Short mmCIF file of C-alpha atoms in Angstrom, two decimals:
data_model
loop_
_atom_site.label_atom_id
_atom_site.label_comp_id
_atom_site.label_asym_id
_atom_site.label_seq_id
_atom_site.Cartn_x
_atom_site.Cartn_y
_atom_site.Cartn_z
CA MET A 1 7.61 -2.19 -1.69
CA LYS A 2 6.94 -4.68 -4.39
CA CYS A 3 8.04 -4.05 -7.91
CA GLY A 4 7.55 -7.73 -8.54
CA GLY A 5 6.09 -10.25 -6.11
CA ARG A 6 6.23 -8.24 -2.85
CA THR A 7 7.44 -11.40 -1.14
CA THR A 8 10.54 -9.99 0.51
CA ALA A 9 10.00 -6.47 1.81
CA SER A 10 7.39 -3.76 1.98
CA ARG A 11 7.10 -0.63 -0.09
CA ILE A 12 7.57 1.65 2.93
CA LEU A 13 10.45 4.03 3.49
CA LEU A 14 11.16 5.72 0.20
CA LEU A 15 14.94 5.73 0.25
CA PHE A 16 15.40 8.65 -2.07
CA LEU A 17 13.32 10.94 -4.20
CA TYR A 18 15.09 13.47 -6.34
CA LEU A 19 14.87 15.58 -9.44
CA SER A 20 16.83 15.26 -12.65
CA VAL A 21 16.62 17.69 -15.50
CA GLU A 22 18.68 15.93 -18.14
CA ALA A 23 16.48 13.07 -19.38
CA PHE A 24 13.29 12.74 -21.38
CA GLN A 25 13.10 16.28 -22.74
CA VAL A 26 9.80 16.90 -24.49
CA CYS A 27 7.49 19.87 -24.77
CA LEU A 28 5.87 21.16 -21.62
CA SER A 29 2.43 22.33 -20.63
CA ASP A 30 1.15 24.22 -17.64
CA PHE A 31 -0.46 22.21 -14.86
CA PRO A 32 -4.19 22.77 -15.46
CA ARG A 33 -6.42 24.29 -12.86
CA ILE A 34 -9.81 22.71 -12.24
CA TRP A 35 -12.91 23.75 -10.40
CA LYS A 36 -12.81 23.96 -6.63
CA ARG A 37 -15.95 23.80 -4.54
CA SER A 38 -17.09 26.48 -2.13
CA PRO A 39 -15.74 25.94 1.42
CA SER A 40 -19.32 25.66 2.68
CA ALA A 41 -20.37 23.08 0.11
CA PRO A 42 -20.07 19.38 1.04
CA PRO A 43 -17.97 17.08 -1.15
CA PRO A 44 -20.15 15.48 -3.84
CA GLY A 45 -19.81 11.88 -2.68
CA SER A 46 -17.48 8.99 -2.09
CA ILE A 47 -15.66 6.50 -4.30
CA VAL A 48 -15.74 2.72 -3.94
CA LEU A 49 -13.61 0.60 -6.28
CA PRO A 50 -13.33 -3.20 -6.55
CA LEU A 51 -9.95 -4.83 -6.00
CA SER A 52 -8.28 -7.88 -7.50
CA GLY A 53 -5.47 -10.02 -6.13
CA ASN A 54 -4.52 -11.96 -3.02
CA VAL A 55 -1.65 -12.47 -0.59
CA TYR A 56 -0.76 -15.92 -1.90
CA PRO A 57 0.20 -16.83 -4.54
CA LEU A 58 0.01 -13.39 -6.25
CA GLY A 59 1.33 -11.29 -3.37
CA TYR A 60 -0.55 -8.05 -4.14
CA TYR A 61 -3.95 -6.35 -4.42
CA SER A 62 -4.63 -4.07 -7.37
CA VAL A 63 -7.27 -1.66 -8.64
CA SER A 64 -8.17 -0.79 -12.24
CA LEU A 65 -8.41 2.95 -12.95
CA LYS A 66 -9.28 4.87 -16.08
CA VAL A 67 -6.68 7.50 -16.97
CA GLY A 68 -6.49 9.92 -19.89
CA ARG A 69 -8.76 11.29 -22.61
CA PRO A 70 -10.15 9.07 -24.00
CA PRO A 71 -9.94 7.02 -20.78
CA LYS A 72 -7.78 3.91 -20.80
CA LEU A 73 -7.81 1.24 -18.10
CA TYR A 74 -4.67 0.58 -16.05
CA ASP A 75 -4.18 -1.91 -13.21
CA LEU A 76 -2.28 -0.40 -10.25
CA ASP A 77 -0.84 -1.99 -7.13
CA ILE A 78 -2.47 -0.22 -4.14
CA ASP A 79 0.10 1.14 -1.69
CA THR A 80 -0.56 3.06 1.52
CA GLY A 81 3.20 2.96 2.20
CA SER A 82 4.18 5.50 -0.49
CA ASP A 83 2.54 8.56 -1.95
CA LEU A 84 3.65 8.89 -5.58
CA THR A 85 1.43 7.20 -8.17
CA TRP A 86 3.19 6.13 -11.37
CA LEU A 87 2.42 4.26 -14.57
CA GLN A 88 4.78 2.48 -16.91
CA CYS A 89 5.47 5.03 -19.62
CA ASP A 90 5.78 4.74 -23.39
CA ALA A 91 8.75 7.08 -23.55
CA PRO A 92 10.59 4.70 -24.60
CA CYS A 93 10.47 2.56 -21.51
CA THR A 94 13.36 0.63 -19.94
CA GLY A 95 12.50 -2.19 -17.57
CA CYS A 96 8.80 -2.07 -18.41
CA THR A 97 7.06 -5.41 -18.83
CA LYS A 98 3.73 -4.40 -20.33
CA PRO A 99 3.05 -4.49 -24.09
CA ARG A 100 3.35 -1.05 -25.66
CA ASP A 101 -0.41 -0.67 -26.11
CA GLN A 102 -0.76 -1.01 -22.32
CA LEU A 103 1.79 1.70 -21.50
CA TYR A 104 0.78 5.27 -20.67
CA LYS A 105 1.65 7.69 -23.48
CA PRO A 106 2.22 11.33 -22.43
CA ASN A 107 0.79 14.06 -24.63
CA ASN A 108 2.19 17.54 -23.92
CA ASN A 109 1.10 17.22 -20.29
CA LEU A 110 4.31 17.35 -18.27
CA VAL A 111 4.45 19.14 -14.92
CA HIS A 112 6.77 22.17 -14.63
CA CYS A 113 9.48 22.42 -12.00
CA LYS A 114 7.74 25.56 -10.73
CA ASP A 115 4.68 23.53 -9.73
CA LEU A 116 4.20 23.02 -5.98
CA LEU A 117 3.87 19.27 -6.45
CA CYS A 118 7.32 19.22 -7.98
CA SER A 119 8.66 21.01 -4.92
CA ALA A 120 7.02 18.33 -2.75
CA ILE A 121 9.23 15.59 -4.18
CA ARG A 122 12.45 17.61 -4.02
CA THR A 123 14.77 16.64 -1.16
CA THR A 124 17.77 18.35 0.37
CA GLY A 125 20.94 17.90 -1.63
CA ASN A 126 19.26 17.13 -4.94
CA GLU A 127 20.17 19.01 -8.05
CA PRO A 128 17.80 21.99 -8.38
CA CYS A 129 15.87 22.71 -11.53
CA LYS A 130 17.82 24.91 -13.94
CA THR A 131 14.72 26.94 -14.84
CA PRO A 132 11.14 27.00 -13.52
CA HIS A 133 9.95 25.69 -16.88
CA ASP A 134 12.03 22.51 -16.79
CA GLN A 135 10.10 19.26 -16.59
CA CYS A 136 9.77 17.70 -13.14
CA ASP A 137 11.60 14.38 -13.04
CA TYR A 138 11.47 11.88 -10.19
CA ASP A 139 13.51 8.90 -9.06
CA ILE A 140 12.17 6.71 -6.27
CA GLU A 141 13.69 3.64 -4.68
CA TYR A 142 11.69 1.40 -2.38
CA ALA A 143 12.67 -0.77 0.56
CA ASP A 144 13.17 -3.88 -1.57
CA HIS A 145 15.54 -1.89 -3.86
CA CYS A 146 13.11 -1.75 -6.78
CA SER A 147 13.00 1.70 -8.30
CA SER A 148 11.18 3.83 -10.84
CA LEU A 149 12.56 6.83 -12.71
CA GLY A 150 10.37 9.09 -14.78
CA VAL A 151 8.71 12.45 -15.16
CA LEU A 152 5.65 13.97 -13.50
CA VAL A 153 2.65 14.44 -15.77
CA ASN A 154 -0.99 15.31 -15.22
CA ASP A 155 -4.07 13.80 -16.78
CA HIS A 156 -7.71 12.99 -16.18
CA PHE A 157 -8.63 10.20 -13.76
CA THR A 158 -12.19 8.91 -14.03
CA PHE A 159 -13.85 7.91 -10.75
CA PRO A 160 -17.45 6.67 -10.38
CA LEU A 161 -19.08 8.21 -7.30
CA THR A 162 -21.52 6.35 -5.10
CA ASN A 163 -24.19 8.96 -5.93
CA ASN A 164 -24.06 7.70 -9.57
CA SER A 165 -22.17 10.75 -10.87
CA ILE A 166 -18.70 10.75 -12.44
CA LEU A 167 -15.65 12.62 -11.18
CA SER A 168 -12.89 13.35 -13.70
CA PRO A 169 -10.23 15.66 -12.23
CA ARG A 170 -6.73 16.20 -13.61
CA LEU A 171 -4.17 14.77 -11.20
CA ALA A 172 -0.40 14.60 -11.20
CA PHE A 173 1.41 11.26 -11.30
CA GLY A 174 4.64 9.72 -12.51
CA CYS A 175 5.23 8.48 -16.03
CA GLY A 176 7.91 5.91 -15.28
CA TYR A 177 10.24 5.15 -18.17
CA ASN A 178 13.01 3.31 -16.30
CA GLN A 179 12.05 0.62 -13.80
CA HIS A 180 14.82 -1.34 -12.06
CA ILE A 181 14.01 -4.70 -10.50
CA PRO A 182 16.61 -6.71 -8.52
CA GLY A 183 17.48 -10.04 -10.12
CA SER A 184 15.72 -12.17 -7.49
CA ILE A 185 12.38 -10.37 -7.87
CA SER A 186 9.86 -11.14 -10.58
CA PRO A 187 8.86 -8.34 -12.99
CA PRO A 188 5.76 -6.37 -11.99
CA PRO A 189 2.44 -7.80 -13.21
CA THR A 190 0.69 -4.45 -12.85
CA ALA A 191 0.98 -1.25 -14.91
CA GLY A 192 2.25 0.77 -11.94
CA VAL A 193 1.60 1.83 -8.35
CA LEU A 194 -1.30 3.76 -6.82
CA GLY A 195 0.35 5.80 -4.06
CA LEU A 196 -2.11 6.25 -1.19
CA GLY A 197 0.20 7.60 1.51
CA ASN A 198 -0.43 10.98 3.10
CA GLY A 199 2.30 12.92 1.28
CA LYS A 200 1.51 15.89 -0.94
CA THR A 201 1.78 13.97 -4.22
CA SER A 202 -0.69 11.28 -3.12
CA ILE A 203 -3.81 10.89 -5.27
CA MET A 204 -5.90 11.18 -2.11
CA THR A 205 -4.18 14.40 -1.04
CA GLN A 206 -4.71 15.89 -4.49
CA LEU A 207 -8.39 14.96 -4.56
CA HIS A 208 -8.90 16.51 -1.16
CA GLY A 209 -6.99 19.63 -2.19
CA LEU A 210 -9.41 20.09 -5.06
CA GLY A 211 -12.29 19.94 -2.60
CA VAL A 212 -13.99 17.01 -4.28
CA ILE A 213 -13.66 14.36 -1.58
CA ARG A 214 -13.15 14.05 2.16
CA ASN A 215 -9.57 13.24 3.14
CA VAL A 216 -10.46 9.73 4.23
CA LEU A 217 -9.57 6.48 2.52
CA GLY A 218 -9.41 2.81 3.30
CA HIS A 219 -9.57 -0.73 2.06
CA CYS A 220 -11.10 -4.12 2.75
CA LEU A 221 -8.93 -7.03 1.59
CA SER A 222 -10.59 -10.42 1.34
CA THR A 223 -8.87 -13.66 2.35
CA LYS A 224 -10.67 -15.20 -0.64
CA GLY A 225 -9.10 -12.65 -2.99
CA GLY A 226 -10.28 -9.23 -4.11
CA GLY A 227 -12.02 -6.72 -1.88
CA PHE A 228 -12.59 -2.98 -2.26
CA LEU A 229 -10.90 0.40 -1.92
CA PHE A 230 -12.76 3.56 -0.87
CA PHE A 231 -12.20 7.33 -0.77
CA GLY A 232 -14.39 9.72 1.20
CA ASP A 233 -17.04 8.32 3.55
CA HIS A 234 -16.19 4.93 5.04
CA PRO A 235 -18.69 2.04 4.89
CA ALA A 236 -18.41 0.91 8.52
CA PRO A 237 -20.67 1.39 11.57
CA PRO A 238 -18.91 4.11 13.61
CA SER A 239 -19.72 2.46 16.94
CA LYS A 240 -17.84 -0.72 16.02
CA ILE A 241 -14.59 0.85 14.77
CA SER A 242 -11.43 0.68 16.88
CA TRP A 243 -9.47 3.93 16.53
CA VAL A 244 -5.86 4.82 17.32
CA PRO A 245 -4.06 8.16 16.82
CA MET A 246 -2.12 8.60 13.58
CA PHE A 247 1.52 9.56 13.91
CA ASN A 248 2.74 12.50 11.85
CA LEU A 249 5.06 10.33 9.76
CA GLU A 250 5.47 11.76 6.27
CA LYS A 251 4.04 9.58 3.49
CA HIS A 252 3.15 6.69 5.84
CA TYR A 253 0.27 5.76 8.12
CA SER A 254 1.71 4.94 11.51
CA SER A 255 0.51 4.56 15.07
CA GLY A 256 1.75 3.45 18.46
CA PRO A 257 3.16 2.81 20.90
CA ALA A 258 1.85 -0.75 20.84
CA GLU A 259 2.57 -3.65 23.17
CA LEU A 260 2.76 -7.26 22.03
CA LEU A 261 0.57 -9.55 24.12
CA ASN A 262 1.31 -13.24 24.72
CA ASN A 263 -2.01 -15.08 25.06
CA GLY A 264 -3.57 -11.99 26.61
CA LYS A 265 -0.67 -11.20 28.91
CA PRO A 266 2.22 -8.73 28.52
CA SER A 267 5.13 -10.20 26.58
CA GLY A 268 7.66 -7.61 27.67
CA VAL A 269 7.78 -6.19 24.14
CA LYS A 270 6.34 -2.69 24.10
CA GLY A 271 6.82 0.74 22.54
CA LEU A 272 6.29 -0.58 19.01
CA GLU A 273 5.64 2.00 16.31
CA VAL A 274 3.49 0.31 13.66
CA ILE A 275 3.12 1.24 9.98
CA PHE A 276 -0.02 0.09 8.13
CA ASP A 277 1.15 -0.71 4.61
CA SER A 278 -0.98 -2.23 1.85
CA GLY A 279 2.15 -2.21 -0.31
CA SER A 280 3.63 -5.08 1.70
CA SER A 281 2.46 -8.66 1.19
CA TYR A 282 3.54 -9.78 4.65
CA THR A 283 3.86 -8.38 8.16
CA TYR A 284 7.25 -7.43 9.60
CA PHE A 285 8.37 -6.86 13.19
CA ASN A 286 11.72 -5.83 14.60
CA SER A 287 13.97 -8.66 15.77
CA LYS A 288 12.88 -8.53 19.42
CA ALA A 289 9.16 -8.63 18.65
CA TYR A 290 9.65 -11.25 15.94
CA ARG A 291 11.49 -13.58 18.33
CA ALA A 292 8.76 -13.12 20.93
CA ILE A 293 6.04 -14.01 18.41
CA LEU A 294 7.96 -17.04 17.16
CA ASN A 295 8.56 -18.24 20.73
CA GLN A 296 4.87 -17.78 21.52
CA LEU A 297 3.76 -19.78 18.49
CA ARG A 298 6.29 -22.56 19.05
CA GLY A 299 5.21 -22.76 22.70
CA ASP A 300 1.56 -23.02 21.70
CA LEU A 301 2.43 -25.87 19.30
CA ASN A 302 4.05 -28.03 21.98
CA GLY A 303 2.32 -31.41 22.04
CA LYS A 304 0.49 -30.77 18.78
CA PRO A 305 1.05 -32.93 15.68
CA LEU A 306 2.98 -30.35 13.68
CA LYS A 307 6.63 -30.45 12.64
CA ASP A 308 8.96 -27.89 11.09
CA ALA A 309 8.81 -28.09 7.28
CA THR A 310 12.40 -27.10 6.62
CA ASP A 311 12.22 -28.30 3.02
CA ASP A 312 9.55 -25.69 2.16
CA LYS A 313 11.34 -22.46 1.22
CA SER A 314 8.16 -20.46 0.54
CA LEU A 315 8.75 -18.48 3.76
CA PRO A 316 11.39 -18.69 6.53
CA VAL A 317 9.18 -20.66 8.96
CA CYS A 318 6.79 -23.42 7.86
CA TRP A 319 5.05 -26.32 9.57
CA LYS A 320 3.71 -29.61 8.21
CA GLY A 321 0.88 -31.71 9.57
CA ALA A 322 0.19 -35.44 9.46
CA LYS A 323 -1.14 -34.84 5.96
CA PRO A 324 -0.96 -31.80 3.68
CA PHE A 325 -3.23 -28.89 4.58
CA LYS A 326 -5.77 -28.01 1.89
CA SER A 327 -6.66 -24.58 3.29
CA ILE A 328 -6.07 -22.22 6.18
CA ASP A 329 -9.19 -23.66 7.82
CA ASP A 330 -7.36 -26.99 8.16
CA ALA A 331 -4.38 -25.40 9.90
CA LYS A 332 -5.68 -22.48 11.97
CA ALA A 333 -7.04 -24.63 14.82
CA TYR A 334 -3.45 -25.33 15.93
CA PHE A 335 -2.58 -21.65 16.34
CA LYS A 336 -3.64 -18.71 18.51
CA PRO A 337 -4.03 -15.01 17.64
CA VAL A 338 -1.19 -12.52 17.75
CA VAL A 339 -2.37 -9.36 19.52
CA LEU A 340 -1.10 -5.78 19.54
CA SER A 341 -2.42 -3.56 22.30
CA PHE A 342 -2.40 0.20 21.67
CA THR A 343 -3.21 3.01 24.10
CA LYS A 344 -6.50 2.76 26.02
CA ASN A 345 -6.36 -1.03 25.48
CA VAL A 346 -7.37 -0.76 21.82
CA GLN A 347 -6.35 -4.13 20.39
CA PHE A 348 -5.42 -5.15 16.86
CA GLN A 349 -6.16 -8.86 16.62
CA ILE A 350 -4.20 -10.93 14.10
CA PRO A 351 -5.92 -14.33 13.98
CA PRO A 352 -4.13 -17.35 12.46
CA GLU A 353 -5.80 -16.86 9.09
CA ALA A 354 -4.26 -13.35 9.06
CA TYR A 355 -0.68 -14.52 9.56
CA LEU A 356 -0.55 -17.97 7.91
CA ILE A 357 -0.52 -19.08 4.31
CA VAL A 358 -0.93 -22.64 3.03
CA THR A 359 1.61 -23.23 0.28
CA LYS A 360 1.40 -25.40 -2.81
CA HIS A 361 3.22 -28.06 -0.76
CA GLY A 362 0.37 -28.22 1.77
CA ASN A 363 2.35 -26.66 4.60
CA ALA A 364 1.35 -23.78 6.90
CA CYS A 365 3.91 -20.97 6.69
CA LEU A 366 4.27 -17.93 8.90
CA GLY A 367 3.54 -14.66 7.08
CA ILE A 368 5.14 -12.64 9.88
CA LEU A 369 8.82 -12.00 9.20
CA SER A 370 11.79 -10.27 10.80
CA GLY A 371 11.95 -6.76 9.41
CA THR A 372 15.45 -6.37 10.81
CA GLU A 373 16.70 -9.17 8.56
CA VAL A 374 15.36 -7.53 5.38
CA GLY A 375 16.68 -4.05 6.13
CA LEU A 376 13.69 -2.41 7.82
CA GLU A 377 15.77 -1.86 10.97
CA ASP A 378 13.47 -1.20 13.94
CA HIS A 379 10.34 -0.53 11.90
CA ASN A 380 7.22 -2.68 12.27
CA VAL A 381 4.89 -3.12 9.30
CA ILE A 382 1.36 -4.50 9.20
CA GLY A 383 1.05 -5.83 5.65
CA ASP A 384 -1.72 -7.26 3.51
CA ILE A 385 -1.78 -10.66 5.18
CA SER A 386 -2.76 -9.10 8.54
CA LEU A 387 -5.09 -6.48 7.03
CA GLN A 388 -7.39 -9.09 5.50
CA ASP A 389 -11.09 -9.27 6.38
CA LYS A 390 -10.98 -5.86 8.05
CA ILE A 391 -12.20 -2.48 6.92
CA VAL A 392 -9.11 -0.36 7.58
CA ILE A 393 -9.66 3.41 7.59
CA TYR A 394 -7.05 6.15 7.27
CA ASP A 395 -8.77 9.34 8.45
CA ASN A 396 -6.41 12.17 7.56
CA GLU A 397 -8.90 14.76 8.76
CA LYS A 398 -9.05 13.49 12.34
CA LYS A 399 -5.52 12.03 12.24
CA GLN A 400 -6.59 8.54 13.23
CA ILE A 401 -6.46 4.98 11.92
CA GLY A 402 -9.39 2.64 12.45
CA TRP A 403 -10.38 -0.94 11.76
CA VAL A 404 -13.29 -3.31 12.16
CA SER A 405 -13.77 -6.94 11.14
CA ALA A 406 -15.81 -7.20 7.96
CA ASN A 407 -16.82 -9.37 5.03
CA CYS A 408 -14.72 -7.98 2.18
CA ASP A 409 -16.12 -10.28 -0.51
CA HIS A 410 -18.71 -7.81 -1.78
CA LEU A 411 -18.80 -4.07 -2.44
CA PRO A 412 -20.65 -2.10 0.26
CA LYS A 413 -24.08 -0.78 -0.58
CA SER A 414 -24.27 2.92 -1.47
#
């Protein structure tokens, strides 16, 4: 997770999610019901939204969404590694970095404890609601120890559909009035997080539950910055997509087992469960896989004019050339792809431009890190750097994850 720069750890693995009924007491309102389509009627269309951001130097991709009546624009960090969407809240807000006029202001629209979505964020051992009409509070902590505390609210989200109509359902999300950021992490540049995981509180799950969109989403992140996010129908030729089964891992998109290949041959590292997480800037492997990748890359560099750049602290492993690199294109010729092989020999190719960054010092640094060293234990995470220039599809209806190489610089045609 990234509350700030997302340069240390991913947003996967919500460490705790519980209810509190003591703070932020204001008047309550029932969770509104909105129209549901007939089971035989097709969803009205799909949603395609432009993205901003990059892996380096920003460390995140974000989308601007209109929330409220009248609608107000908020920039949200897209995150397939968690499911709860939240905005910095004018409540008053502790740990919020946005000016007050850019904070979300609740207006008698809190979610009751009796609501099913409130039950979805309650975990064993948490203090139960005192009455069904209490407000539904949340407290989430992410893998990098950032956290957000607040209350669930519901409000209108405005989505433009590709058929030129407008969708404006009421959806539940968090109004976060206490954000904690560890001292070494920069404050968040966005107004909050767009949770796209497959848990019950996810925006995607709610849209599908209302019958207004297919339960399919995805993204295309450009190496040049920006890209697009989509809900509903995916904009990729079906015959060219590589598909793998989706594990039933709550709130996350995971697949496996995968085997790490070394220049097309087995590396001896297999059985890897892989989480696809747009909430992580970089890619993380467990210690065994990380060592194998590092050994492979160092072996491939033997005899080439690159040296360790130990004075560059941008990432743990960096290399320098005879002269500073100006772009990835200058550096990638020295490196070979990292390849994950899933069942039925479905391969996820990570070319050099999808695991290297060129820093302000002109060095090439490895954007694959040891997840074990940052507290992810044995989990393996494919982050933004390795998701670039691919349409990545999370098909919750068919329980599969797909990808295909693509130009992410422009929005797909309707």
